[in-house]
mmCIF file with all atom_site columns, C-alpha atoms in Angstrom:
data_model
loop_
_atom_site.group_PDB
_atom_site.id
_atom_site.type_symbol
_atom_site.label_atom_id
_atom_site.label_alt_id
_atom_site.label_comp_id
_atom_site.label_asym_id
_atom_site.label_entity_id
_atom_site.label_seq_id
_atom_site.pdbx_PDB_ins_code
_atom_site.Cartn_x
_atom_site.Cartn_y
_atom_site.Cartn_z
_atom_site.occupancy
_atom_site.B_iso_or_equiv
_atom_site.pdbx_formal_charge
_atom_site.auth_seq_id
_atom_site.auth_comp_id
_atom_site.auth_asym_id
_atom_site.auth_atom_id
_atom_site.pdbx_PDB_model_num
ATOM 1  C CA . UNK A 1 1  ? 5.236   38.467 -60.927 1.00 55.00 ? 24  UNK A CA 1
ATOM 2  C CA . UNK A 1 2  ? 6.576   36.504 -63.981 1.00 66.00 ? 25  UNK A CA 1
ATOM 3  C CA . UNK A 1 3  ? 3.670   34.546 -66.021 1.00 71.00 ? 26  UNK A CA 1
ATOM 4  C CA . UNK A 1 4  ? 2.936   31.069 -65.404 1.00 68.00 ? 27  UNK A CA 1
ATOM 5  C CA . UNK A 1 5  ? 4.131   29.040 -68.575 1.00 79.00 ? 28  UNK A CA 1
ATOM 6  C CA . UNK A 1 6  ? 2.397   25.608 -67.019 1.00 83.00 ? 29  UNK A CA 1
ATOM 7  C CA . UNK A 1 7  ? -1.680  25.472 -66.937 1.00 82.00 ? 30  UNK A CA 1
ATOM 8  C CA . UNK A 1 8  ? -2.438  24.952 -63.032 1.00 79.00 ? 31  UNK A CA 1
ATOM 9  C CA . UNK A 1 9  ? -3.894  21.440 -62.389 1.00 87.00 ? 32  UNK A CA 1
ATOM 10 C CA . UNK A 1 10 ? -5.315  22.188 -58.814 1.00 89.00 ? 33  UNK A CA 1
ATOM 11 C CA . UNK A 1 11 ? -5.572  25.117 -56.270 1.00 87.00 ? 34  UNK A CA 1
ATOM 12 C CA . UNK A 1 12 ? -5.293  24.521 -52.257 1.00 87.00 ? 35  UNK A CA 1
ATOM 13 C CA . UNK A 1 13 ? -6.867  27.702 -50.724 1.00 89.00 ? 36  UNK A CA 1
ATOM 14 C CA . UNK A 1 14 ? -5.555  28.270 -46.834 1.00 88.00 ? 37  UNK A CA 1
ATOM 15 C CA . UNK A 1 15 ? -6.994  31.077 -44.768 1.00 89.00 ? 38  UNK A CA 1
ATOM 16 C CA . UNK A 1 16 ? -5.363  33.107 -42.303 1.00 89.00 ? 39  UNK A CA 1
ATOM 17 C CA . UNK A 1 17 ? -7.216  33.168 -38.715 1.00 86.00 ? 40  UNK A CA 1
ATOM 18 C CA . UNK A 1 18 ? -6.592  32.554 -35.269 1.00 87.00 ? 41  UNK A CA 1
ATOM 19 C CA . UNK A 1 19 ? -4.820  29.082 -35.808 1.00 88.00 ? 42  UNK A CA 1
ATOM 20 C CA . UNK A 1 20 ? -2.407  30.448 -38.447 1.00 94.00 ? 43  UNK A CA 1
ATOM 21 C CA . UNK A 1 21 ? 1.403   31.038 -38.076 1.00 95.00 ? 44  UNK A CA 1
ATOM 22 C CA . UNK A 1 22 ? 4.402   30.478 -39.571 1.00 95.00 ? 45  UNK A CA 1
ATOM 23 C CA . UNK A 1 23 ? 7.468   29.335 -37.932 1.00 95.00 ? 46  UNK A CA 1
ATOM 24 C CA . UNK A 1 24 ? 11.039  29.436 -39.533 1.00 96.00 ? 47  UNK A CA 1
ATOM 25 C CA . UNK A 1 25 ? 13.136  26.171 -38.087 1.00 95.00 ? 48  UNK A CA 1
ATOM 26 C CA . UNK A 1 26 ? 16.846  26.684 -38.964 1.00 94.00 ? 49  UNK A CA 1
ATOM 27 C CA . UNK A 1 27 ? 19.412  23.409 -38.079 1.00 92.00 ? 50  UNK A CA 1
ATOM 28 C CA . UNK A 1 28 ? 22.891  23.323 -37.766 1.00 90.00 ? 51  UNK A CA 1
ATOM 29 C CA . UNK A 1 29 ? 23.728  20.313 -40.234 1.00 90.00 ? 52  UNK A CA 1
ATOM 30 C CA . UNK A 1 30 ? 20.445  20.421 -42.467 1.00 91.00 ? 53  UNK A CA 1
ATOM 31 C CA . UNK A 1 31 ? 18.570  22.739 -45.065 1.00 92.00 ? 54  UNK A CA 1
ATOM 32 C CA . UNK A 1 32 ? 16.044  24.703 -42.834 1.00 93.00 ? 55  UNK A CA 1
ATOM 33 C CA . UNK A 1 33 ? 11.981  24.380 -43.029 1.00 95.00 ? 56  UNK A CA 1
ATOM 34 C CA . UNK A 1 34 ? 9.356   26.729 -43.131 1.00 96.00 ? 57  UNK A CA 1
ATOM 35 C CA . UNK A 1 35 ? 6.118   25.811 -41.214 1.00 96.00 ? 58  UNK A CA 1
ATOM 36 C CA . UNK A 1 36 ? 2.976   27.595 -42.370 1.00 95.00 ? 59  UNK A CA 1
ATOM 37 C CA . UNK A 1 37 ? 0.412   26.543 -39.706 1.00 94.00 ? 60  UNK A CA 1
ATOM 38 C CA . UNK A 1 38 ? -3.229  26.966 -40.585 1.00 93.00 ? 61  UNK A CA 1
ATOM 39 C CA . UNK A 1 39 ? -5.111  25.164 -37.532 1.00 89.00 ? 62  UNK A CA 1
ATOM 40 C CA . UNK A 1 40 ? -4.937  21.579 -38.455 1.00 90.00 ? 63  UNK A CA 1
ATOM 41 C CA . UNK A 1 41 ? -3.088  21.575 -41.446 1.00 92.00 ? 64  UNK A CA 1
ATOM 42 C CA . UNK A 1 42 ? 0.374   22.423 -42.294 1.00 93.00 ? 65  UNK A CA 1
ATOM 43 C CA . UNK A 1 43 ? 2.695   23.342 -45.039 1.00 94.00 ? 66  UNK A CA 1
ATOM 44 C CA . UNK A 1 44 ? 6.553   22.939 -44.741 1.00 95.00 ? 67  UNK A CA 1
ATOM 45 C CA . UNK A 1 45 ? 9.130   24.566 -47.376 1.00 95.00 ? 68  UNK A CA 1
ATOM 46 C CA . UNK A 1 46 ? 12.133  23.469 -47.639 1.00 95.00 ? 69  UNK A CA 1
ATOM 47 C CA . UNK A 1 47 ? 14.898  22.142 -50.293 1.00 93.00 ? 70  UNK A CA 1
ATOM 48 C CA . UNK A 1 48 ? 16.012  18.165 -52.087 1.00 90.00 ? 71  UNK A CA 1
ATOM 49 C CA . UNK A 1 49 ? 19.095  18.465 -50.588 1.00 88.00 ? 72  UNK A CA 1
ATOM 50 C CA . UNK A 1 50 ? 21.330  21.107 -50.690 1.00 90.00 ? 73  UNK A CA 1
ATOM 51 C CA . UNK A 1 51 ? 20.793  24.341 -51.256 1.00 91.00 ? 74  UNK A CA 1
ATOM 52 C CA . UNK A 1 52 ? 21.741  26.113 -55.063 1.00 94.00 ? 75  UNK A CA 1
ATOM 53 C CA . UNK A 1 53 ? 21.071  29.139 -56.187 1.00 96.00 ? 76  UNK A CA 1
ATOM 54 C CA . UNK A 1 54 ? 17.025  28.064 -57.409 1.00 95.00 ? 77  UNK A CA 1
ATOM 55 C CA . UNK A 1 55 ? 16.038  27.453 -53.923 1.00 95.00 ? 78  UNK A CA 1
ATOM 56 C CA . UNK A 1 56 ? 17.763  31.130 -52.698 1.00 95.00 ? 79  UNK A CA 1
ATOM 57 C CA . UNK A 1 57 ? 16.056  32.643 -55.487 1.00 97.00 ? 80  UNK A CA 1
ATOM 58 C CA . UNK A 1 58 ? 12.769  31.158 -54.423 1.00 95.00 ? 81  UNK A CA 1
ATOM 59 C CA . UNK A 1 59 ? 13.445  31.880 -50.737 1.00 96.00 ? 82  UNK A CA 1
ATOM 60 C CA . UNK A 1 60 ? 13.802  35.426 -52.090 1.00 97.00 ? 83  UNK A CA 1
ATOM 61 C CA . UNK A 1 61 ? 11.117  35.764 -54.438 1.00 97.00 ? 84  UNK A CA 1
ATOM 62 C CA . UNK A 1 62 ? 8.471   34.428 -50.956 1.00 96.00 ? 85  UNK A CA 1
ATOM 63 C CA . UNK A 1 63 ? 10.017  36.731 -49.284 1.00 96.00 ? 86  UNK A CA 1
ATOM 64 C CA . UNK A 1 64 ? 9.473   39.768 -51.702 1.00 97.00 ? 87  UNK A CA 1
ATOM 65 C CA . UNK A 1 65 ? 5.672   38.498 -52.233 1.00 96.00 ? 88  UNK A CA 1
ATOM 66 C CA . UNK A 1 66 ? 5.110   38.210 -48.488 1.00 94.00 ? 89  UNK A CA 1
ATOM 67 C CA . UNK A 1 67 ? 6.039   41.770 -47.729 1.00 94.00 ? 90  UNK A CA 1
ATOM 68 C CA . UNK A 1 68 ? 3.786   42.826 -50.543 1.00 94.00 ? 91  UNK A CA 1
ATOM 69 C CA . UNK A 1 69 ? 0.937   40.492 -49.321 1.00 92.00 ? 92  UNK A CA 1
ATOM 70 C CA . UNK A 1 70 ? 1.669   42.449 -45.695 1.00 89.00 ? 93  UNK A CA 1
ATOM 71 C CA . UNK A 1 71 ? 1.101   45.742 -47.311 1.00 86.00 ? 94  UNK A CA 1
ATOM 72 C CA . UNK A 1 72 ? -1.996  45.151 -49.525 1.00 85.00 ? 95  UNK A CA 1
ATOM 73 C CA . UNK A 1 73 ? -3.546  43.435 -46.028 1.00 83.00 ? 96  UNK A CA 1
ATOM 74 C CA . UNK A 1 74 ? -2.708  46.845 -44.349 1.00 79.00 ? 97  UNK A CA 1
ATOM 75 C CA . UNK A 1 75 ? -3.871  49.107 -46.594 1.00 78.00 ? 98  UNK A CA 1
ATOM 76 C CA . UNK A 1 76 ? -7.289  46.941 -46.541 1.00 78.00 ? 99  UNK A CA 1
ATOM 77 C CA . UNK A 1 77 ? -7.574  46.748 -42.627 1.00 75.00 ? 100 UNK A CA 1
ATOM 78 C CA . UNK A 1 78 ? -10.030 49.280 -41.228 1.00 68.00 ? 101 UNK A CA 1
ATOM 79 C CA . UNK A 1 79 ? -8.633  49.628 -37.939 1.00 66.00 ? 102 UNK A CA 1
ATOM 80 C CA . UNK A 1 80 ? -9.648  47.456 -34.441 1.00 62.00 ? 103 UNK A CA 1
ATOM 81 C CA . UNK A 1 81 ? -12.586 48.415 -32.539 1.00 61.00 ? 104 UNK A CA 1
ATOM 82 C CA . UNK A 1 82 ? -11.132 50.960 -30.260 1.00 59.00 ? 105 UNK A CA 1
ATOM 83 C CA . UNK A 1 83 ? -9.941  53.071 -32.723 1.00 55.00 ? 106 UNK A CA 1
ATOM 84 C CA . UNK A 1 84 ? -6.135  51.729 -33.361 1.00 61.00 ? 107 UNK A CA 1
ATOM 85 C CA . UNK A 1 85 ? -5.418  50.332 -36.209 1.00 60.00 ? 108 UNK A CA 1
ATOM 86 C CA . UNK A 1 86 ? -4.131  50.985 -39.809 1.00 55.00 ? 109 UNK A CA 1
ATOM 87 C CA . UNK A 1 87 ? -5.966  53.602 -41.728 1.00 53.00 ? 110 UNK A CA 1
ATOM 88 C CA . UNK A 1 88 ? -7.582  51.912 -45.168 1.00 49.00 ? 111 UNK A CA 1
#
C-alpha cells in the first residue's frame, strides 16, 4: 500500500455482519456499479463518466486489497462450532 500524501479529514467505519454484501451491477451502455450493502446503508463505486485507465487501476488495486482482506479474515477465523472451518 502506497502512503497517503493527503491528511484524512474523516473516517466512515462499516462492519461486516449478517446484512452485508456486495453486489457487482454491470450494464450494457453505462460504466458498471459496485454495491457494498451493510444493512441499511450502502456504498456504490463507480466512475464520472467513462472509464480511463485511473478508474481500471483503482478497480484493480480493490481488487488486490480485497483478496488480501479475505486472507488475513481466514487466517483469523477459528473455525464454526462443529468443527469446520479454517484453521487460525
Amino acid at each position: 500500500m502506497t502512503r497517503r500524501r493527503t491528511p484524512r479529514n474523516s473516517v466512515i467505519r462499516l462492519t461486516t455482519g449478517r446484512a452485508a454484501r456486495t453486489l457487482n451491477h454491470p450494464f450494457a451502455r453505462r460504466e458498471p456499479v459496485l454495491a457494498l450493502d451493510f444493512g441499511a446503508t450502502s456504498v456504490l463505486v463507480t466512475t464520472n463518466g467513462p472509464v480511463t485507465f485511473e478508474d481500471l487501476e483503482f478497480a484493480r488495486q480493490l481488487a488486490r486489497e480485497s483478496y488480501r482482506f479475505a486472507r488475513s479474515l481466514e487466517r483469523s477465523f477459528h473455525g464454526l462450532p462443529d468443527g469446520k472451518g479454517v484453521a487460525a
